[in-house]
Amino acid sequence: MNLELSPEDLAFRDELREFFAGAVRPEYRTAIRAGLRPTPQQLTEWQATLAERGWGAPTWPKEYGGTGWTPTQLYIFETEAARADAPIQFHQGLELIGPIIFTFGTDDQKERYLPRIISGEDWWCQGYSEPGAGSDLAALSTRAVRDGDHYVINGQKMWTSYAHVASHMFCLVRTSKEERRQQGISLILVDMNTPGIKIRPVETLDEKHHTNEVFLDDVRVPVSNLLGEEGKGWGYGKVLLDRERAVGASTALRLRSQVDAIYSAARRIPFGGATLADTPAVATQLAQLEIEALTIETMVMRLMADAAAGVDSGPRASMLKLRWSETLQKVTELWTEVLGYDAAVFEDLSGEGVPEDMPLALQGALYARVTSIYGGSSEIQRNIIARRSLGL
Amino acid sequence: MNLELSPEDLAFRDELREFFAGAVRPEYRTAIRAGLRPTPQQLTEWQATLAERGWGAPTWPKEYGGTGWTPTQLYIFETEAARADAPIQFHQGLELIGPIIFTFGTDDQKERYLPRIISGEDWWCQGYSEPGAGSDLAALSTRAVRDGDHYVINGQKMWTSYAHVASHMFCLVRTSKEERRQQGISLILVDMNTPGIKIRPVETLDEKHHTNEVFLDDVRVPVSNLLGEEGKGWGYGKVLLDRERAVGASTALRLRSQVDAIYSAARRIPFGGATLADTPAVATQLAQLEIEALTIETMVMRLMADAAAGVDSGPRASMLKLRWSETLQKVTELWTEVLGYDAAVFEDLSGEGVPEDMPLALQGALYARVTSIYGGSSEIQRNIIARRSLGL
Amino acid sequence: MNLDLTEDQSMLADSIERFGTERWPAADRWRLLREAGAKGVPELWGEIAELGWLMIPFAEEQGGLGGSFDDAMVLASGIGKHLLPVPVSTNAVLVAPLLKDCPAEFLEDVMTGKVRVALALGDGDSRFDHLNVATTAERTGAGYTLNGVKNFVADGGDADHFIVPARTSGSGAELEGISLFLLSRESDGLTVETYRSIDNHRHCRLRLSGAETGSARLLGEEGKGGLPLGMAVKGGVLAQCAEAVGAMDALCNLTLEYLKTRSQFGQPIGTFQSLQHRMVDMFIAYEEAYSITVRATLEAKEGVMDRGRMASAAKAKVGQTSLFVARQAIQLHGGIGTSDESVVSHYLRRLTMLDMALGNASHHLQRFAAIA
Amino acid sequence: MNLDLTEDQSMLADSIERFGTERWPAADRWRLLREAGAKGVPELWGEIAELGWLMIPFAEEQGGLGGSFDDAMVLASGIGKHLLPVPVSTNAVLVAPLLKDCPAEFLEDVMTGKVRVALALGDGDSRFDHLNVATTAERTGAGYTLNGVKNFVADGGDADHFIVPARTSGSGAELEGISLFLLSRESDGLTVETYRSIDNHRHCRLRLSGAETGSARLLGEEGKGGLPLGMAVKGGVLAQCAEAVGAMDALCNLTLEYLKTRSQFGQPIGTFQSLQHRMVDMFIAYEEAYSITVRATLEAKEGVMDRGRMASAAKAKVGQTSLFVARQAIQLHGGIGTSDESVVSHYLRRLTMLDMALGNASHHLQRFAAIA
């Protein structure tokens, strides 16, 4: 047992460190530290920067344009990215549909889509949830009916993050009327410019527009856009379970710099002849959160070790998602608390500007509420662990 | 809305205060403040003291020897008892079987049992739980078979608190073979001197002997000891639900003096030129626990108001039980924590004696684990509230 | 000892219930606010003034209704329940006792909603310690000249006058030497920076550089403003607790309703035990918040002198429990709870700000500990 | 980077597993302890010495196995898992580095279990701050005279020698001036008060009034004992964390087993969602405790100089999570979990004491914060 890096890994780390030092723009940092995503423009730009360096798809095999890195290399990459407050690559193309395409897609689909995911030219969104199908995704009712060389899709998708900037959507639809639940569901790739798609923005509690409702009204999609076999769409989702670790790891490793951001904020605030960071209440909470972050970092290392050993990492990825979202919520809440009355200055109405941390800190705290709901709510994650790992 | 006491209530309070000042022995205090029960001897003695003053059964109607007090008077009584660190009257006779006897019992049963409950001459224990019937009490399998003028009881009871000092046991038994679950259960009063009763002590994690297994082997009990109707025993338990408040109230009102006891302990411990009570970590935890105690006190007031208004107080009593047990656990844990290395001195092996707080503080912390299990575990309480109060 | 509402209080509660349901329905809240835009909904202030609610916290000798702490509790709790964007806790309850010596016509304007008054808090680096006043008031000619910064004038965004605590002597958190001034928004030397919080309340920051006030504008005696300021803040704290308790009441009930109607996996989600138990914990949190708020309110009414210790207990406990309830309400609603369209998210935003205003849970917990 | 056990470590783990299962079965623990009575089970010490386990923390040049921090982790974790009442963390891991200059025959006696050595902590009012030493050592003739009180000699109840930190200069928590002395239990001027803790470990208190030691008994250099003492405590802290992690492992698994076999309401209680989720949280707590312990252990092995900050992180987190797991294990077992007959209750008692020993979670959290 050891944490030592081999000389090759050390050289790799130094290479990464140098790259990030040059490539990460200062304006990314504030959003990252507040637990927020940079803007879609920034994310696209960052994806292009990585792609140019050959690192656009850190988790993909080499044959599809990925890096082919080992779990340890990936861990080093994510650690260094976190250390530099680099943006987290947007995952819906890279980690969700990309791997399904290269695992189950046709050669034509691979050629057409994969390179543009890596370059950042295409932006994919995920057409899964529906008004009646949230935690219970298998209850979805959007239908695709075969009509010659096309599928005609009708239905409504909800919580479609970034549909308003996406070029493509991967969409779970029902292609068979007879069967129920998980049966008869297919995965179809949809160009967002196809007529019949209407997007309604859904503003969230942080007063931002991340997500949307997507209405599909007689949307005609070529049959060649079916991914894999008709009726097998549900099963393809399973390939994701073993890849969840990548998404979890990259976000979870950011917690330490987020704790650090609060520490800096508390250091800036004069209080009782010293700073707020010196008060026992704040110092103790920061210490607790730093310990949580260190623990979670180590859980990521264990997840990567699972990956290297080819072990089912699903339950551990669920644990990570749970602990990360809970901790992120506490971290962002503490930031808001530290700001005191400044946390009230969400929008300046008389041209004087807002305090340095606002409104990002509060947006971070509010947005963090979503993290224990999306991608499988905390309740669903606990169900998964109970079933898959504990046999309950 | 007001908290003011009427002149009559104020006079009553003063009368109580004077009584308690004279009657409460100093040796009760340490146990009470550590969240422990005084010894059976002390409890019996205390019951006799109250009975002598005419206050042996504060919650009972006058006709059965009770005080006939209003809920407000009862609240004042319990508040003053708490203020004086008086022992909490042992409840199994007074609050559990007593009210069932005076509600459903025969005249003979009333005459025979009630006065001796009040005087403390009889000690009742509760024969409910069985090895296979804990949270699911209706699964009990102890049987009573009619044989002439007697029931012959066979079976095993568990978690029978104080069976080893009890003179009587009220016992749930199955009197009908056909029916299942709640049907066919009867309530029988058993003299503990009856042949065929064997008591096995069950030591608990605080190294004390509170509870027992009771084996009933051809125990012959006169038919006249049946309480109410045969087969209706399950229903009699319901009368308890509306009386739970009394048990909850008397214990819950002790929390403040228990917090106070830790405060005193922390004040005695020198630390960093001052005392441990002056350190922010301890001061903040004490403040939080005092606030919990104040909140719970007020919940008791609301429970009493329910009682006065004749409202179903079951769900509120469940809430109180939950919050009280959780808070008692935190309080007793903090006491242990405050003691530092002294908490290791559970038993002196070389005749030098133990520190002032030990082993009571640690016994309190360990015993407190039982409070969220007995009398309906926290999980069962939440089920009750969900069903009875929220309609879930 | 009696914990029931009086007949008058029940009538008041009913009246708020009607107003809230009709004028400000929960389902329309997001649309109403969006239509109103940055200016907010100032007309509501006049409407509730017409109902006489603003008279409640003012003493009878001032022309008010002489409502007690528990009357204010009923009022604020109804407002919180319906998330009415009216700053009653701040622009009425908090300031009323400080205005008691003002001229009758001025008070009438305040109670009829024509004139709004806000209390200037957040002095310099004082954070939540409202008696820690660094702003100075120097006697100049007939009046005073004020210098300092007040970072948080609660609901001062639309105020016409500000009550400004400033030091005529002493320093730090000394009670002696704090004087209270009533300053018009138009005063020379006063810069008002207006801002909006996430709950759509409008506050402001005051920069006082030689702001002038006539001696008539001194409220009460010079140097003796500390005690009344502390008392006023206590009243404001209690009203804010009540507002939060009202919001918790609404949140618990609408979440329970959601659990009973929303189906997933072929059954109402309220049949899942883990959600049932969470719901129970939310109701317990409400019970706790209500209890400690009633306790603190009634003790204040009885004039228990505890330097606001019980009010701090309530503020701490209500902050903790209300945020727990709001966060869990969102969690149990899932995605929909995080949308602007759902009133659930508005409750979290309001409760986040109610926790902060007049000092958050952590501050009041430590304050409670300090007043042993 | 590699988190797997080495082959040697796996063999060690297997060997402890066998010993624990056969010699000290969980179901018999209460009976074995009861039969042993107040004297405990001292013979176990010799048995594990025979297995060579006591040699692990001693350096090779001392005749030990030169085990690293992670070897000690494997050892301690196995002991914790089986609740073996052998004070390896204290009478071996904690003291080993401090004894390095002792004569070979003495060390052999220690490693073969013939002689037991314990470290005297809890100096005067110092609470958990082990470098805060008030006990004094004055040079008298050929040796030193010691005066002071050591309230907690971890597992010193059966020790033959004590390592006693005392000041030859300096004061308070100064690192300089702390000297370490090896004192025989039979020394003049030394009173040993033995006591038992709730987990059936046997500790003692030392009262030193002019206790005499020859100069040969000074361990290391005079006045330079602070640093080695701190390092030794760090190793002890890590071993105790591992012990707690082993106990959590056992508790999680036996509780899971109970959920699958115990029936109530006609079904295994593990079918109830609220209990399932609690069980998941227990396993997550274990995962967290294991993770931070491995991290701190491997960083210590690599010689990361952080004044024990990571070890404090581990002790704090392990204290919090292990008590959560133990308390929930009892709750999920219901009444049976609170009985002496159930090993579940023994785990809580041991974990309560493991949290306290060498400083509880609260202490280490604050220590972590202080070493920014």
JSON list of C-alpha atoms in Angstrom, two decimals, chain D residues 23-138:
[
{"chain": "D", "resi": 23, "resn": "ARG", "atom": "CA", "xyz": [-10.05, -17.88, 20.28]},
{"chain": "D", "resi": 24, "resn": "TRP", "atom": "CA", "xyz": [-12.45, -15.02, 20.86]},
{"chain": "D", "resi": 25, "resn": "PRO", "atom": "CA", "xyz": [-15.77, -15.67, 19.11]},
{"chain": "D", "resi": 26, "resn": "ALA", "atom": "CA", "xyz": [-18.16, -12.72, 19.15]},
{"chain": "D", "resi": 27, "resn": "ALA", "atom": "CA", "xyz": [-21.07, -14.71, 20.52]},
{"chain": "D", "resi": 28, "resn": "ASP", "atom": "CA", "xyz": [-19.04, -15.83, 23.55]},
{"chain": "D", "resi": 29, "resn": "ARG", "atom": "CA", "xyz": [-17.41, -12.54, 24.34]},
{"chain": "D", "resi": 30, "resn": "TRP", "atom": "CA", "xyz": [-19.73, -11.56, 27.18]},
{"chain": "D", "resi": 31, "resn": "ARG", "atom": "CA", "xyz": [-19.40, -14.97, 28.78]},
{"chain": "D", "resi": 32, "resn": "LEU", "atom": "CA", "xyz": [-15.62, -15.06, 28.43]},
{"chain": "D", "resi": 33, "resn": "LEU", "atom": "CA", "xyz": [-15.32, -11.62, 29.99]},
{"chain": "D", "resi": 34, "resn": "ARG", "atom": "CA", "xyz": [-17.70, -12.48, 32.78]},
{"chain": "D", "resi": 35, "resn": "GLU", "atom": "CA", "xyz": [-15.76, -15.60, 33.62]},
{"chain": "D", "resi": 36, "resn": "ALA", "atom": "CA", "xyz": [-12.52, -13.63, 33.60]},
{"chain": "D", "resi": 37, "resn": "GLY", "atom": "CA", "xyz": [-13.87, -11.07, 36.07]},
{"chain": "D", "resi": 38, "resn": "ALA", "atom": "CA", "xyz": [-11.99, -8.01, 37.24]},
{"chain": "D", "resi": 39, "resn": "LYS", "atom": "CA", "xyz": [-8.57, -9.31, 36.28]},
{"chain": "D", "resi": 40, "resn": "GLY", "atom": "CA", "xyz": [-9.45, -9.38, 32.59]},
{"chain": "D", "resi": 41, "resn": "VAL", "atom": "CA", "xyz": [-7.77, -11.79, 30.19]},
{"chain": "D", "resi": 42, "resn": "PRO", "atom": "CA", "xyz": [-4.04, -11.07, 30.56]},
{"chain": "D", "resi": 43, "resn": "GLU", "atom": "CA", "xyz": [-3.08, -14.45, 29.06]},
{"chain": "D", "resi": 44, "resn": "LEU", "atom": "CA", "xyz": [-4.17, -13.27, 25.62]},
{"chain": "D", "resi": 45, "resn": "TRP", "atom": "CA", "xyz": [-1.19, -10.97, 25.57]},
{"chain": "D", "resi": 46, "resn": "GLY", "atom": "CA", "xyz": [1.22, -13.85, 25.66]},
{"chain": "D", "resi": 47, "resn": "GLU", "atom": "CA", "xyz": [-0.74, -15.73, 23.03]},
{"chain": "D", "resi": 48, "resn": "ILE", "atom": "CA", "xyz": [-0.58, -12.92, 20.50]},
{"chain": "D", "resi": 49, "resn": "ALA", "atom": "CA", "xyz": [3.07, -12.30, 21.36]},
{"chain": "D", "resi": 50, "resn": "GLU", "atom": "CA", "xyz": [3.69, -15.90, 20.39]},
{"chain": "D", "resi": 51, "resn": "LEU", "atom": "CA", "xyz": [2.13, -15.16, 17.01]},
{"chain": "D", "resi": 52, "resn": "GLY", "atom": "CA", "xyz": [4.74, -12.44, 16.59]},
{"chain": "D", "resi": 53, "resn": "TRP", "atom": "CA", "xyz": [2.26, -9.60, 16.36]},
{"chain": "D", "resi": 54, "resn": "LEU", "atom": "CA", "xyz": [3.96, -7.54, 19.02]},
{"chain": "D", "resi": 55, "resn": "MET", "atom": "CA", "xyz": [7.13, -7.45, 16.93]},
{"chain": "D", "resi": 56, "resn": "ILE", "atom": "CA", "xyz": [5.40, -5.67, 14.07]},
{"chain": "D", "resi": 57, "resn": "PRO", "atom": "CA", "xyz": [5.70, -2.05, 15.28]},
{"chain": "D", "resi": 58, "resn": "PHE", "atom": "CA", "xyz": [9.31, -2.44, 16.42]},
{"chain": "D", "resi": 59, "resn": "ALA", "atom": "CA", "xyz": [12.13, -1.59, 14.03]},
{"chain": "D", "resi": 60, "resn": "GLU", "atom": "CA", "xyz": [14.28, -4.34, 12.63]},
{"chain": "D", "resi": 61, "resn": "GLU", "atom": "CA", "xyz": [17.38, -3.00, 14.37]},
{"chain": "D", "resi": 62, "resn": "GLN", "atom": "CA", "xyz": [15.47, -3.45, 17.63]},
{"chain": "D", "resi": 63, "resn": "GLY", "atom": "CA", "xyz": [14.75, -7.04, 16.77]},
{"chain": "D", "resi": 64, "resn": "GLY", "atom": "CA", "xyz": [11.26, -6.26, 15.53]},
{"chain": "D", "resi": 65, "resn": "LEU", "atom": "CA", "xyz": [9.65, -6.75, 12.16]},
{"chain": "D", "resi": 66, "resn": "GLY", "atom": "CA", "xyz": [10.00, -3.10, 11.17]},
{"chain": "D", "resi": 67, "resn": "GLY", "atom": "CA", "xyz": [6.37, -2.87, 10.25]},
{"chain": "D", "resi": 68, "resn": "SER", "atom": "CA", "xyz": [5.22, 0.37, 8.72]},
{"chain": "D", "resi": 69, "resn": "PHE", "atom": "CA", "xyz": [2.16, 2.40, 9.64]},
{"chain": "D", "resi": 70, "resn": "ASP", "atom": "CA", "xyz": [0.05, 0.39, 7.22]},
{"chain": "D", "resi": 71, "resn": "ASP", "atom": "CA", "xyz": [1.18, -2.91, 8.72]},
{"chain": "D", "resi": 72, "resn": "ALA", "atom": "CA", "xyz": [0.10, -1.61, 12.11]},
{"chain": "D", "resi": 73, "resn": "MET", "atom": "CA", "xyz": [-3.18, -0.57, 10.49]},
{"chain": "D", "resi": 74, "resn": "VAL", "atom": "CA", "xyz": [-3.85, -4.12, 9.30]},
{"chain": "D", "resi": 75, "resn": "LEU", "atom": "CA", "xyz": [-2.99, -5.48, 12.74]},
{"chain": "D", "resi": 76, "resn": "ALA", "atom": "CA", "xyz": [-5.10, -2.99, 14.68]},
{"chain": "D", "resi": 77, "resn": "SER", "atom": "CA", "xyz": [-8.01, -3.25, 12.31]},
{"chain": "D", "resi": 78, "resn": "GLY", "atom": "CA", "xyz": [-8.18, -7.03, 12.78]},
{"chain": "D", "resi": 79, "resn": "ILE", "atom": "CA", "xyz": [-8.08, -6.60, 16.53]},
{"chain": "D", "resi": 80, "resn": "GLY", "atom": "CA", "xyz": [-10.88, -4.07, 16.35]},
{"chain": "D", "resi": 81, "resn": "LYS", "atom": "CA", "xyz": [-12.95, -6.29, 14.13]},
{"chain": "D", "resi": 82, "resn": "HIS", "atom": "CA", "xyz": [-12.86, -9.12, 16.66]},
{"chain": "D", "resi": 83, "resn": "LEU", "atom": "CA", "xyz": [-12.85, -6.86, 19.70]},
{"chain": "D", "resi": 84, "resn": "LEU", "atom": "CA", "xyz": [-9.83, -8.70, 21.00]},
{"chain": "D", "resi": 85, "resn": "PRO", "atom": "CA", "xyz": [-9.14, -7.29, 24.47]},
{"chain": "D", "resi": 86, "resn": "VAL", "atom": "CA", "xyz": [-5.45, -6.84, 23.73]},
{"chain": "D", "resi": 87, "resn": "PRO", "atom": "CA", "xyz": [-4.00, -3.35, 23.95]},
{"chain": "D", "resi": 88, "resn": "VAL", "atom": "CA", "xyz": [-1.82, -3.59, 20.86]},
{"chain": "D", "resi": 89, "resn": "SER", "atom": "CA", "xyz": [-2.49, 0.02, 19.83]},
{"chain": "D", "resi": 90, "resn": "THR", "atom": "CA", "xyz": [-1.22, 1.29, 23.16]},
{"chain": "D", "resi": 91, "resn": "ASN", "atom": "CA", "xyz": [1.19, -1.24, 24.70]},
{"chain": "D", "resi": 92, "resn": "ALA", "atom": "CA", "xyz": [2.89, -1.92, 21.36]},
{"chain": "D", "resi": 93, "resn": "VAL", "atom": "CA", "xyz": [2.28, 0.58, 18.54]},
{"chain": "D", "resi": 94, "resn": "LEU", "atom": "CA", "xyz": [2.17, 3.67, 20.74]},
{"chain": "D", "resi": 95, "resn": "VAL", "atom": "CA", "xyz": [5.24, 2.90, 22.82]},
{"chain": "D", "resi": 96, "resn": "ALA", "atom": "CA", "xyz": [7.46, 1.11, 20.26]},
{"chain": "D", "resi": 97, "resn": "PRO", "atom": "CA", "xyz": [9.13, 4.19, 18.72]},
{"chain": "D", "resi": 98, "resn": "LEU", "atom": "CA", "xyz": [9.88, 5.62, 22.17]},
{"chain": "D", "resi": 99, "resn": "LEU", "atom": "CA", "xyz": [11.73, 2.51, 23.30]},
{"chain": "D", "resi": 100, "resn": "LYS", "atom": "CA", "xyz": [14.14, 2.36, 20.41]},
{"chain": "D", "resi": 101, "resn": "ASP", "atom": "CA", "xyz": [17.29, 2.94, 22.43]},
{"chain": "D", "resi": 102, "resn": "CYS", "atom": "CA", "xyz": [16.44, 0.43, 25.15]},
{"chain": "D", "resi": 103, "resn": "PRO", "atom": "CA", "xyz": [18.66, -2.60, 25.74]},
{"chain": "D", "resi": 104, "resn": "ALA", "atom": "CA", "xyz": [18.04, -5.55, 23.45]},
{"chain": "D", "resi": 105, "resn": "GLU", "atom": "CA", "xyz": [17.01, -7.92, 26.25]},
{"chain": "D", "resi": 106, "resn": "PHE", "atom": "CA", "xyz": [14.42, -5.44, 27.53]},
{"chain": "D", "resi": 107, "resn": "LEU", "atom": "CA", "xyz": [12.97, -5.06, 24.05]},
{"chain": "D", "resi": 108, "resn": "GLU", "atom": "CA", "xyz": [12.86, -8.79, 23.64]},
{"chain": "D", "resi": 109, "resn": "ASP", "atom": "CA", "xyz": [10.88, -9.05, 26.87]},
{"chain": "D", "resi": 110, "resn": "VAL", "atom": "CA", "xyz": [8.48, -6.45, 25.55]},
{"chain": "D", "resi": 111, "resn": "MET", "atom": "CA", "xyz": [8.04, -8.18, 22.21]},
{"chain": "D", "resi": 112, "resn": "THR", "atom": "CA", "xyz": [7.55, -11.58, 23.75]},
{"chain": "D", "resi": 113, "resn": "GLY", "atom": "CA", "xyz": [4.94, -10.16, 26.08]},
{"chain": "D", "resi": 114, "resn": "LYS", "atom": "CA", "xyz": [6.89, -10.76, 29.26]},
{"chain": "D", "resi": 115, "resn": "VAL", "atom": "CA", "xyz": [7.09, -7.11, 30.09]},
{"chain": "D", "resi": 116, "resn": "ARG", "atom": "CA", "xyz": [4.42, -4.55, 29.37]},
{"chain": "D", "resi": 117, "resn": "VAL", "atom": "CA", "xyz": [5.04, -0.84, 28.84]},
{"chain": "D", "resi": 118, "resn": "ALA", "atom": "CA", "xyz": [2.42, 1.91, 28.81]},
{"chain": "D", "resi": 119, "resn": "LEU", "atom": "CA", "xyz": [2.58, 5.63, 28.04]},
{"chain": "D", "resi": 120, "resn": "ALA", "atom": "CA", "xyz": [1.42, 8.02, 30.75]},
{"chain": "D", "resi": 121, "resn": "LEU", "atom": "CA", "xyz": [-0.97, 10.63, 29.37]},
{"chain": "D", "resi": 122, "resn": "GLY", "atom": "CA", "xyz": [-3.49, 13.09, 30.75]},
{"chain": "D", "resi": 123, "resn": "ASP", "atom": "CA", "xyz": [-0.99, 15.22, 32.59]},
{"chain": "D", "resi": 124, "resn": "GLY", "atom": "CA", "xyz": [-2.65, 17.28, 35.33]},
{"chain": "D", "resi": 125, "resn": "ASP", "atom": "CA", "xyz": [-5.26, 19.56, 33.72]},
{"chain": "D", "resi": 126, "resn": "SER", "atom": "CA", "xyz": [-3.92, 19.18, 30.21]},
{"chain": "D", "resi": 127, "resn": "ARG", "atom": "CA", "xyz": [-6.89, 17.14, 29.03]},
{"chain": "D", "resi": 128, "resn": "PHE", "atom": "CA", "xyz": [-6.10, 15.78, 25.54]},
{"chain": "D", "resi": 129, "resn": "ASP", "atom": "CA", "xyz": [-3.15, 18.02, 24.79]},
{"chain": "D", "resi": 130, "resn": "HIS", "atom": "CA", "xyz": [-0.35, 15.53, 25.22]},
{"chain": "D", "resi": 131, "resn": "LEU", "atom": "CA", "xyz": [2.43, 18.03, 24.78]},
{"chain": "D", "resi": 132, "resn": "ASN", "atom": "CA", "xyz": [1.06, 20.13, 27.58]},
{"chain": "D", "resi": 133, "resn": "VAL", "atom": "CA", "xyz": [3.22, 18.65, 30.32]},
{"chain": "D", "resi": 134, "resn": "ALA", "atom": "CA", "xyz": [3.27, 20.00, 33.87]},
{"chain": "D", "resi": 135, "resn": "THR", "atom": "CA", "xyz": [4.92, 17.02, 35.56]},
{"chain": "D", "resi": 136, "resn": "THR", "atom": "CA", "xyz": [8.45, 18.02, 36.52]},
{"chain": "D", "resi": 137, "resn": "ALA", "atom": "CA", "xyz": [11.70, 16.11, 36.52]},
{"chain": "D", "resi": 138, "resn": "GLU", "atom": "CA", "xyz": [14.49, 17.51, 38.63]}
]
